[in-house]
C-alpha positions as YAML, in Angstrom:
chain: A
units: angstrom
residues:
- id: 1
  name: UNK
  ca: [21.73, 64.87, 168.62]
- id: 2
  name: UNK
  ca: [24.62, 64.86, 172.04]
- id: 3
  name: UNK
  ca: [27.76, 64.40, 171.54]
- id: 4
  name: UNK
  ca: [27.80, 61.03, 172.19]
- id: 5
  name: UNK
  ca: [25.93, 60.37, 169.47]
- id: 6
  name: UNK
  ca: [27.82, 63.19, 167.41]
- id: 7
  name: UNK
  ca: [31.34, 61.22, 167.96]
- id: 8
  name: UNK
  ca: [29.52, 57.96, 167.26]
- id: 9
  name: UNK
  ca: [28.37, 58.86, 164.03]
- id: 10
  name: UNK
  ca: [32.12, 60.74, 163.25]
- id: 11
  name: UNK
  ca: [33.67, 56.98, 163.81]
- id: 12
  name: UNK
  ca: [30.48, 55.40, 161.94]
- id: 13
  name: UNK
  ca: [31.74, 57.38, 159.17]
- id: 14
  name: UNK
  ca: [35.07, 56.96, 159.59]
- id: 15
  name: UNK
  ca: [35.34, 53.57, 160.02]
- id: 16
  name: UNK
  ca: [33.75, 53.35, 156.63]
- id: 17
  name: UNK
  ca: [35.09, 55.07, 153.84]
- id: 18
  name: UNK
  ca: [38.75, 53.71, 155.55]
- id: 19
  name: UNK
  ca: [37.06, 50.24, 154.53]
- id: 20
  name: UNK
  ca: [35.48, 50.99, 151.32]
- id: 21
  name: UNK
  ca: [39.08, 52.88, 151.15]
- id: 22
  name: UNK
  ca: [41.11, 49.49, 152.43]
- id: 23
  name: UNK
  ca: [38.93, 47.18, 149.41]
- id: 24
  name: UNK
  ca: [40.26, 49.62, 146.41]
- id: 25
  name: UNK
  ca: [43.45, 51.26, 147.69]
- id: 26
  name: UNK
  ca: [44.68, 47.88, 148.97]
- id: 27
  name: UNK
  ca: [46.44, 44.94, 148.77]
- id: 28
  name: UNK
  ca: [44.63, 43.50, 147.18]
- id: 29
  name: UNK
  ca: [42.24, 45.68, 145.41]
- id: 30
  name: UNK
  ca: [44.31, 44.71, 142.08]
- id: 31
  name: UNK
  ca: [44.99, 41.00, 142.84]
- id: 32
  name: UNK
  ca: [42.83, 39.19, 139.77]
- id: 33
  name: UNK
  ca: [39.55, 37.20, 140.42]
- id: 34
  name: UNK
  ca: [40.51, 33.53, 141.65]
- id: 35
  name: UNK
  ca: [38.71, 30.57, 141.54]
- id: 36
  name: UNK
  ca: [38.52, 28.38, 144.75]
- id: 37
  name: UNK
  ca: [39.30, 24.67, 144.54]
- id: 38
  name: UNK
  ca: [41.03, 21.74, 145.63]
- id: 39
  name: UNK
  ca: [43.32, 19.03, 144.92]
- id: 40
  name: UNK
  ca: [41.60, 15.68, 144.74]
- id: 41
  name: UNK
  ca: [43.17, 12.01, 144.34]
- id: 42
  name: UNK
  ca: [41.76, 8.68, 144.27]
- id: 43
  name: UNK
  ca: [43.56, 6.41, 146.79]
- id: 44
  name: UNK
  ca: [44.90, 3.10, 144.91]
- id: 45
  name: UNK
  ca: [44.78, 0.05, 147.08]
- id: 46
  name: UNK
  ca: [47.59, -2.66, 146.01]
- id: 47
  name: UNK
  ca: [46.29, -6.51, 147.35]
- id: 48
  name: UNK
  ca: [47.28, -9.39, 146.29]
- id: 49
  name: UNK
  ca: [44.58, -11.71, 145.03]
- id: 50
  name: UNK
  ca: [45.63, -15.01, 147.41]
- id: 51
  name: UNK
  ca: [46.46, -15.47, 151.40]
- id: 52
  name: UNK
  ca: [49.96, -15.30, 152.05]
- id: 53
  name: UNK
  ca: [52.47, -14.50, 154.60]
- id: 54
  name: UNK
  ca: [54.70, -11.33, 152.96]
- id: 55
  name: UNK
  ca: [58.08, -11.90, 151.87]
- id: 56
  name: UNK
  ca: [59.32, -8.98, 151.38]
- id: 57
  name: UNK
  ca: [58.27, -4.17, 150.59]
- id: 58
  name: UNK
  ca: [59.98, -2.67, 148.29]
- id: 59
  name: UNK
  ca: [58.13, 0.81, 149.43]
- id: 60
  name: UNK
  ca: [57.88, 2.74, 152.15]
- id: 61
  name: UNK
  ca: [55.66, 4.95, 153.03]
- id: 62
  name: UNK
  ca: [56.96, 8.92, 151.20]
- id: 63
  name: UNK
  ca: [58.44, 6.81, 147.93]
- id: 64
  name: UNK
  ca: [57.31, 7.91, 144.06]
- id: 65
  name: UNK
  ca: [57.40, 4.76, 142.31]
- id: 66
  name: UNK
  ca: [57.33, 4.36, 138.95]
- id: 67
  name: UNK
  ca: [55.17, 2.20, 136.43]
- id: 68
  name: UNK
  ca: [56.59, -1.60, 136.68]
- id: 69
  name: UNK
  ca: [58.42, -1.20, 140.15]
- id: 70
  name: UNK
  ca: [57.90, -3.53, 142.65]
- id: 71
  name: UNK
  ca: [55.44, -3.42, 145.72]
- id: 72
  name: UNK
  ca: [55.06, -6.25, 147.78]
- id: 73
  name: UNK
  ca: [55.60, -10.43, 147.44]
- id: 74
  name: UNK
  ca: [54.37, -12.86, 149.44]
- id: 75
  name: UNK
  ca: [56.57, -15.54, 150.29]
- id: 76
  name: UNK
  ca: [55.44, -17.49, 146.48]
- id: 77
  name: UNK
  ca: [57.29, -21.54, 147.57]
- id: 78
  name: UNK
  ca: [54.32, -22.93, 146.61]
- id: 79
  name: UNK
  ca: [53.49, -21.51, 143.09]
- id: 80
  name: UNK
  ca: [57.01, -21.30, 142.27]
- id: 81
  name: UNK
  ca: [56.74, -25.77, 142.47]
- id: 82
  name: UNK
  ca: [52.63, -25.21, 140.46]
- id: 83
  name: UNK
  ca: [54.38, -23.37, 137.61]
- id: 84
  name: UNK
  ca: [57.63, -25.30, 137.49]
- id: 85
  name: UNK
  ca: [54.69, -29.03, 137.41]
- id: 86
  name: UNK
  ca: [53.30, -26.99, 134.53]
- id: 87
  name: UNK
  ca: [55.85, -25.24, 132.81]
- id: 88
  name: UNK
  ca: [56.67, -29.40, 132.72]
- id: 89
  name: UNK
  ca: [53.89, -30.96, 131.83]
- id: 90
  name: UNK
  ca: [54.11, -28.53, 128.58]
- id: 91
  name: UNK
  ca: [56.70, -30.55, 127.56]
- id: 92
  name: UNK
  ca: [55.69, -33.83, 128.44]
- id: 93
  name: UNK
  ca: [53.19, -32.31, 125.62]
- id: 94
  name: UNK
  ca: [54.80, -30.83, 123.50]
- id: 95
  name: UNK
  ca: [57.09, -34.57, 123.99]
- id: 96
  name: UNK
  ca: [54.04, -36.89, 123.08]
- id: 97
  name: UNK
  ca: [53.24, -34.35, 119.63]
- id: 98
  name: UNK
  ca: [57.07, -34.54, 118.18]
- id: 99
  name: UNK
  ca: [56.30, -37.70, 118.44]
- id: 100
  name: UNK
  ca: [53.16, -38.52, 117.02]
- id: 101
  name: UNK
  ca: [54.09, -36.27, 114.12]
- id: 102
  name: UNK
  ca: [56.97, -38.52, 113.52]
- id: 103
  name: UNK
  ca: [56.83, -41.97, 111.93]
- id: 104
  name: UNK
  ca: [58.38, -45.16, 113.43]
- id: 105
  name: UNK
  ca: [62.56, -45.05, 114.38]
- id: 106
  name: UNK
  ca: [65.21, -46.23, 111.71]
- id: 107
  name: UNK
  ca: [66.07, -49.25, 113.00]
- id: 108
  name: UNK
  ca: [62.40, -50.06, 112.04]
- id: 109
  name: UNK
  ca: [62.43, -48.50, 108.60]
- id: 110
  name: UNK
  ca: [65.29, -50.62, 108.60]
- id: 111
  name: UNK
  ca: [63.35, -54.33, 108.80]
- id: 112
  name: UNK
  ca: [61.14, -52.66, 106.32]
- id: 113
  name: UNK
  ca: [63.81, -52.50, 103.96]
- id: 114
  name: UNK
  ca: [65.11, -56.31, 104.60]
- id: 115
  name: UNK
  ca: [62.11, -57.60, 104.06]
- id: 116
  name: UNK
  ca: [61.17, -55.63, 100.86]
- id: 117
  name: UNK
  ca: [65.03, -56.93, 99.69]
- id: 118
  name: UNK
  ca: [63.80, -60.39, 100.53]
- id: 119
  name: UNK
  ca: [60.34, -59.99, 98.37]
- id: 120
  name: UNK
  ca: [62.13, -59.09, 95.27]
- id: 121
  name: UNK
  ca: [64.29, -61.11, 95.34]
- id: 122
  name: UNK
  ca: [61.45, -63.94, 95.86]
- id: 123
  name: UNK
  ca: [59.91, -61.50, 92.69]
- id: 124
  name: UNK
  ca: [63.00, -63.05, 91.40]
- id: 125
  name: UNK
  ca: [63.08, -66.22, 91.55]
- id: 126
  name: UNK
  ca: [59.22, -66.33, 90.58]
- id: 127
  name: UNK
  ca: [59.64, -64.80, 87.20]
- id: 128
  name: UNK
  ca: [63.15, -67.08, 86.76]
- id: 129
  name: UNK
  ca: [60.75, -69.92, 86.94]
- id: 130
  name: UNK
  ca: [57.85, -68.92, 84.86]
- id: 131
  name: UNK
  ca: [60.36, -67.89, 82.76]
- id: 132
  name: UNK
  ca: [62.00, -71.53, 82.56]
- id: 133
  name: UNK
  ca: [58.10, -73.71, 82.47]
- id: 134
  name: UNK
  ca: [57.09, -71.71, 79.96]
- id: 135
  name: UNK
  ca: [58.29, -73.13, 77.40]
- id: 136
  name: UNK
  ca: [58.56, -76.53, 78.37]
- id: 137
  name: UNK
  ca: [54.55, -76.82, 78.97]
- id: 138
  name: UNK
  ca: [54.44, -74.94, 75.48]
- id: 139
  name: UNK
  ca: [56.50, -77.31, 74.05]
- id: 140
  name: UNK
  ca: [54.43, -80.49, 76.84]
- id: 141
  name: UNK
  ca: [56.75, -81.69, 78.59]
- id: 142
  name: UNK
  ca: [54.60, -80.22, 81.24]
- id: 143
  name: UNK
  ca: [50.95, -79.81, 82.07]
- id: 144
  name: UNK
  ca: [48.96, -76.70, 81.91]
- id: 145
  name: UNK
  ca: [48.70, -76.19, 85.49]
- id: 146
  name: UNK
  ca: [52.56, -76.48, 85.97]
- id: 147
  name: UNK
  ca: [52.35, -73.17, 84.98]
- id: 148
  name: UNK
  ca: [49.49, -71.46, 86.63]
- id: 149
  name: UNK
  ca: [51.26, -72.13, 89.72]
- id: 150
  name: UNK
  ca: [54.43, -70.39, 88.60]
- id: 151
  name: UNK
  ca: [52.34, -67.90, 87.54]
- id: 152
  name: UNK
  ca: [50.20, -67.48, 90.74]
- id: 153
  name: UNK
  ca: [53.61, -67.90, 93.09]
- id: 154
  name: UNK
  ca: [55.17, -64.95, 90.47]
- id: 155
  name: UNK
  ca: [51.66, -62.66, 91.16]
- id: 156
  name: UNK
  ca: [51.83, -63.49, 94.91]
- id: 157
  name: UNK
  ca: [55.78, -62.63, 95.13]
- id: 158
  name: UNK
  ca: [55.24, -59.25, 93.38]
- id: 159
  name: UNK
  ca: [51.63, -57.92, 95.68]
- id: 160
  name: UNK
  ca: [54.31, -59.42, 98.72]
- id: 161
  name: UNK
  ca: [57.44, -56.78, 97.72]
- id: 162
  name: UNK
  ca: [54.54, -54.01, 96.78]
- id: 163
  name: UNK
  ca: [52.78, -54.68, 100.21]
- id: 164
  name: UNK
  ca: [56.42, -54.21, 101.88]
- id: 165
  name: UNK
  ca: [57.10, -50.95, 100.33]
- id: 166
  name: UNK
  ca: [53.84, -49.60, 101.23]
- id: 167
  name: UNK
  ca: [54.18, -50.53, 104.89]
- id: 168
  name: UNK
  ca: [57.11, -49.06, 104.75]
- id: 169
  name: UNK
  ca: [55.65, -45.76, 103.74]
- id: 170
  name: UNK
  ca: [52.76, -45.96, 106.50]
- id: 171
  name: UNK
  ca: [55.82, -46.30, 109.08]
- id: 172
  name: UNK
  ca: [57.23, -42.87, 107.82]
- id: 173
  name: UNK
  ca: [54.29, -41.06, 108.50]
- id: 174
  name: UNK
  ca: [53.13, -39.82, 111.68]
- id: 175
  name: UNK
  ca: [50.18, -41.46, 113.71]
- id: 176
  name: UNK
  ca: [46.17, -40.96, 112.44]
- id: 177
  name: UNK
  ca: [44.95, -37.31, 111.91]
- id: 178
  name: UNK
  ca: [42.66, -37.46, 115.34]
- id: 179
  name: UNK
  ca: [45.71, -39.22, 117.34]
- id: 180
  name: UNK
  ca: [47.88, -35.97, 116.76]
- id: 181
  name: UNK
  ca: [44.88, -33.40, 116.87]
- id: 182
  name: UNK
  ca: [44.65, -34.23, 120.26]
- id: 183
  name: UNK
  ca: [48.21, -34.81, 121.11]
- id: 184
  name: UNK
  ca: [48.57, -30.36, 119.66]
- id: 185
  name: UNK
  ca: [45.08, -30.21, 122.07]
- id: 186
  name: UNK
  ca: [47.25, -31.18, 124.87]
- id: 187
  name: UNK
  ca: [49.75, -29.09, 124.21]
- id: 188
  name: UNK
  ca: [47.25, -26.03, 123.75]
- id: 189
  name: UNK
  ca: [45.95, -27.27, 127.65]
- id: 190
  name: UNK
  ca: [49.50, -27.23, 129.51]
- id: 191
  name: UNK
  ca: [50.74, -24.55, 127.90]
- id: 192
  name: UNK
  ca: [47.15, -22.54, 129.21]
- id: 193
  name: UNK
  ca: [47.89, -24.10, 132.65]
- id: 194
  name: UNK
  ca: [51.40, -22.45, 132.68]
- id: 195
  name: UNK
  ca: [50.29, -19.18, 131.90]
- id: 196
  name: UNK
  ca: [47.53, -19.49, 134.74]
- id: 197
  name: UNK
  ca: [49.92, -20.62, 136.79]
- id: 198
  name: UNK
  ca: [52.68, -17.81, 135.77]
- id: 199
  name: UNK
  ca: [50.11, -15.48, 136.57]
- id: 200
  name: UNK
  ca: [48.73, -16.41, 140.52]
- id: 201
  name: UNK
  ca: [52.66, -16.45, 140.02]
- id: 202
  name: UNK
  ca: [52.82, -12.91, 139.59]
- id: 203
  name: UNK
  ca: [49.02, -11.66, 141.71]
- id: 204
  name: UNK
  ca: [51.03, -12.54, 144.60]
- id: 205
  name: UNK
  ca: [54.23, -10.14, 143.52]
- id: 206
  name: UNK
  ca: [51.82, -6.71, 143.14]
- id: 207
  name: UNK
  ca: [53.66, -4.27, 140.35]
- id: 208
  name: UNK
  ca: [53.49, -0.58, 140.29]
- id: 209
  name: UNK
  ca: [50.79, 0.27, 138.01]
- id: 210
  name: UNK
  ca: [51.61, 4.10, 136.78]
- id: 211
  name: UNK
  ca: [53.54, 6.79, 138.62]
- id: 212
  name: UNK
  ca: [52.85, 7.26, 141.82]
- id: 213
  name: UNK
  ca: [53.28, 8.26, 145.86]
- id: 214
  name: UNK
  ca: [53.40, 5.88, 148.08]
- id: 215
  name: UNK
  ca: [50.69, 6.75, 150.21]
- id: 216
  name: UNK
  ca: [50.80, 3.79, 152.72]
- id: 217
  name: UNK
  ca: [51.94, 0.64, 153.47]
- id: 218
  name: UNK
  ca: [50.18, -1.56, 155.85]
- id: 219
  name: UNK
  ca: [51.76, -4.59, 156.56]
- id: 220
  name: UNK
  ca: [55.11, -5.70, 157.23]
- id: 221
  name: UNK
  ca: [57.32, -8.73, 155.81]
- id: 222
  name: UNK
  ca: [56.64, -12.04, 158.26]
- id: 223
  name: UNK
  ca: [52.61, -10.89, 158.43]
- id: 224
  name: UNK
  ca: [49.82, -12.52, 157.22]
- id: 225
  name: UNK
  ca: [47.53, -10.72, 154.60]
- id: 226
  name: UNK
  ca: [44.42, -12.13, 153.57]
- id: 227
  name: UNK
  ca: [43.33, -12.57, 149.90]
- id: 228
  name: UNK
  ca: [42.79, -8.84, 148.57]
- id: 229
  name: UNK
  ca: [43.76, -7.67, 151.78]
- id: 230
  name: UNK
  ca: [45.43, -3.94, 150.41]
- id: 231
  name: UNK
  ca: [49.06, -4.15, 151.93]
- id: 232
  name: UNK
  ca: [49.91, -0.99, 149.94]
- id: 233
  name: UNK
  ca: [48.51, 2.28, 149.15]
- id: 234
  name: UNK
  ca: [48.77, 4.43, 146.30]
- id: 235
  name: UNK
  ca: [48.07, 8.15, 145.07]
- id: 236
  name: UNK
  ca: [48.83, 7.50, 140.93]
- id: 237
  name: UNK
  ca: [49.85, 10.94, 139.13]
- id: 238
  name: UNK
  ca: [46.97, 10.31, 136.56]
- id: 239
  name: UNK
  ca: [44.26, 9.77, 139.44]
- id: 240
  name: UNK
  ca: [45.30, 13.53, 140.99]
- id: 241
  name: UNK
  ca: [42.12, 16.25, 139.90]
- id: 242
  name: UNK
  ca: [40.64, 20.26, 140.99]
- id: 243
  name: UNK
  ca: [38.49, 20.73, 141.56]
- id: 244
  name: UNK
  ca: [36.93, 24.11, 142.22]
- id: 245
  name: UNK
  ca: [33.58, 25.91, 141.22]
- id: 246
  name: UNK
  ca: [32.25, 28.48, 138.70]
- id: 247
  name: UNK
  ca: [30.44, 30.84, 138.74]
- id: 248
  name: UNK
  ca: [26.57, 29.86, 137.23]
- id: 249
  name: UNK
  ca: [27.20, 33.07, 134.86]
- id: 250
  name: UNK
  ca: [30.09, 32.05, 133.58]
- id: 251
  name: UNK
  ca: [30.09, 28.57, 133.45]
- id: 252
  name: UNK
  ca: [29.30, 28.29, 129.35]
- id: 253
  name: UNK
  ca: [33.03, 30.45, 129.42]
- id: 254
  name: UNK
  ca: [34.29, 26.11, 130.27]
- id: 255
  name: UNK
  ca: [34.39, 22.76, 128.69]
- id: 256
  name: UNK
  ca: [35.89, 19.80, 128.67]
- id: 257
  name: UNK
  ca: [39.09, 19.72, 126.82]
- id: 258
  name: UNK
  ca: [39.81, 23.45, 127.78]
- id: 259
  name: UNK
  ca: [43.16, 24.72, 129.40]
- id: 260
  name: UNK
  ca: [43.13, 26.32, 132.77]
- id: 261
  name: UNK
  ca: [45.75, 28.06, 134.18]
- id: 262
  name: UNK
  ca: [46.15, 27.70, 138.93]
- id: 263
  name: UNK
  ca: [48.31, 28.25, 141.14]
- id: 264
  name: UNK
  ca: [48.89, 27.11, 144.89]
- id: 265
  name: UNK
  ca: [51.04, 27.45, 147.94]
- id: 266
  name: UNK
  ca: [54.35, 25.70, 147.98]
- id: 267
  name: UNK
  ca: [53.60, 24.60, 144.14]
- id: 268
  name: UNK
  ca: [56.22, 26.79, 142.50]
- id: 269
  name: UNK
  ca: [54.66, 28.62, 139.12]
- id: 270
  name: UNK
  ca: [51.91, 28.52, 137.62]
- id: 271
  name: UNK
  ca: [50.90, 25.43, 135.98]
- id: 272
  name: UNK
  ca: [48.11, 24.28, 133.48]
- id: 273
  name: UNK
  ca: [45.39, 22.09, 133.72]
- id: 274
  name: UNK
  ca: [42.94, 20.30, 130.98]
- id: 275
  name: UNK
  ca: [39.50, 19.99, 131.34]
- id: 276
  name: UNK
  ca: [38.13, 17.10, 131.74]
- id: 277
  name: UNK
  ca: [34.34, 17.44, 133.87]
- id: 278
  name: UNK
  ca: [31.25, 19.78, 134.21]
- id: 279
  name: UNK
  ca: [29.26, 19.43, 136.03]
- id: 280
  name: UNK
  ca: [25.33, 19.28, 134.40]
- id: 281
  name: UNK
  ca: [23.78, 20.48, 137.94]
- id: 282
  name: UNK
  ca: [23.97, 23.92, 139.79]
- id: 283
  name: UNK
  ca: [24.45, 23.66, 143.80]
- id: 284
  name: UNK
  ca: [25.50, 26.38, 146.70]
- id: 285
  name: UNK
  ca: [28.93, 26.91, 147.75]
- id: 286
  name: UNK
  ca: [30.64, 24.75, 149.86]
- id: 287
  name: UNK
  ca: [31.70, 24.95, 152.78]
- id: 288
  name: UNK
  ca: [35.53, 24.21, 152.45]
- id: 289
  name: UNK
  ca: [35.27, 27.37, 150.50]
- id: 290
  name: UNK
  ca: [33.53, 29.76, 151.73]
- id: 291
  name: UNK
  ca: [34.44, 33.30, 151.24]
- id: 292
  name: UNK
  ca: [32.96, 36.80, 151.59]
- id: 293
  name: UNK
  ca: [33.41, 37.32, 147.61]
- id: 294
  name: UNK
  ca: [31.49, 33.59, 147.65]
- id: 295
  name: UNK
  ca: [28.79, 32.42, 150.04]
- id: 296
  name: UNK
  ca: [25.00, 31.71, 149.46]
- id: 297
  name: UNK
  ca: [26.43, 32.25, 144.81]
- id: 298
  name: UNK
  ca: [25.35, 29.54, 143.03]
- id: 299
  name: UNK
  ca: [28.34, 27.86, 141.37]
- id: 300
  name: UNK
  ca: [28.64, 24.19, 139.66]
- id: 301
  name: UNK
  ca: [31.39, 21.88, 140.14]
- id: 302
  name: UNK
  ca: [34.42, 21.22, 137.34]
- id: 303
  name: UNK
  ca: [37.01, 18.82, 136.96]
- id: 304
  name: UNK
  ca: [40.39, 19.46, 135.86]
- id: 305
  name: UNK
  ca: [43.22, 17.01, 135.28]
- id: 306
  name: UNK
  ca: [46.68, 19.25, 135.84]
- id: 307
  name: UNK
  ca: [49.27, 17.75, 134.02]
- id: 308
  name: UNK
  ca: [51.97, 15.17, 136.38]
- id: 309
  name: UNK
  ca: [54.50, 16.93, 138.85]
- id: 310
  name: UNK
  ca: [55.18, 17.20, 142.50]
- id: 311
  name: UNK
  ca: [53.07, 19.34, 145.14]
- id: 312
  name: UNK
  ca: [49.77, 18.33, 144.60]
- id: 313
  name: UNK
  ca: [48.84, 16.83, 148.08]
- id: 314
  name: UNK
  ca: [44.66, 15.91, 148.17]
- id: 315
  name: UNK
  ca: [42.82, 18.91, 149.80]
- id: 316
  name: UNK
  ca: [45.54, 21.15, 149.16]
- id: 317
  name: UNK
  ca: [43.90, 24.69, 148.21]
- id: 318
  name: UNK
  ca: [43.85, 25.91, 144.66]
- id: 319
  name: UNK
  ca: [43.61, 29.45, 142.95]
- id: 320
  name: UNK
  ca: [41.95, 28.72, 139.41]
- id: 321
  name: UNK
  ca: [42.16, 31.53, 137.15]
- id: 322
  name: UNK
  ca: [38.91, 32.32, 135.89]
- id: 323
  name: UNK
  ca: [38.36, 31.77, 131.78]
- id: 324
  name: UNK
  ca: [38.09, 34.72, 129.86]
- id: 325
  name: UNK
  ca: [34.79, 35.21, 127.91]
- id: 326
  name: UNK
  ca: [35.00, 33.51, 124.35]
- id: 327
  name: UNK
  ca: [38.17, 31.40, 124.74]
...
């Protein structure tokens, strides 16, 4: 063998031994194995259902918002007027219902009392006439026809008194049941119209549906926003998840509901996440997590929802501790 070839062989041998030694004794030799993955988030695009000028924007890019916190508002002059008009219609319908349920006014019932007093006086007078004529008819002084007239007058007076009493009883009642039912239906319809007007007013002043990070603000006060056009983009804490890949030989250990531990750059101490999805299909290692150890290997996608906390930006690489067999 030529000296040059011998030297080359020695150099190659030394390089191979060095590489093997570095792999066995180097800084990565005792590092625990990790599964590669990344953070993914689903953005919420918040918009108003109506078109109009933006009157206020309460958040900025990068802000943290709580559930129920106002985000922005459109000009509400027209919808506020519509809401107030609907509220007035509710009051009108309620007043009409109360009027239908009540009887006549006290002044009107006093008229019935006066008519009843007159009718009772007429009954007493007719009864007195009858009592005076009856003995005279029995003695033959008056003809029997005179007694019949007195009896008829007495009965008529009694009937009038009963009629007046019943008219007053009817006067204390409300209107007919069908009229009252129609009034109640009108109140219900007015209340529904008020609820719809209030809902339209609320929709032009959206609030954060959950705790989230403001990713972007697309409009500023004074600009015109079309209906259903996103004004604010949110990354809700509950919509952040990890996506990592498990070799096919280990996928049986991963089940929905199981907890995994993970770490990432700048995230501080190791954190936990709960698996919410395991892909039923294998795939080749995605290019985003290629490494010398994982390339050309069949893996399964697993998703897990981490506990809420800062620092988990979409696209951030994570290292997930593999689940041990039997856990």
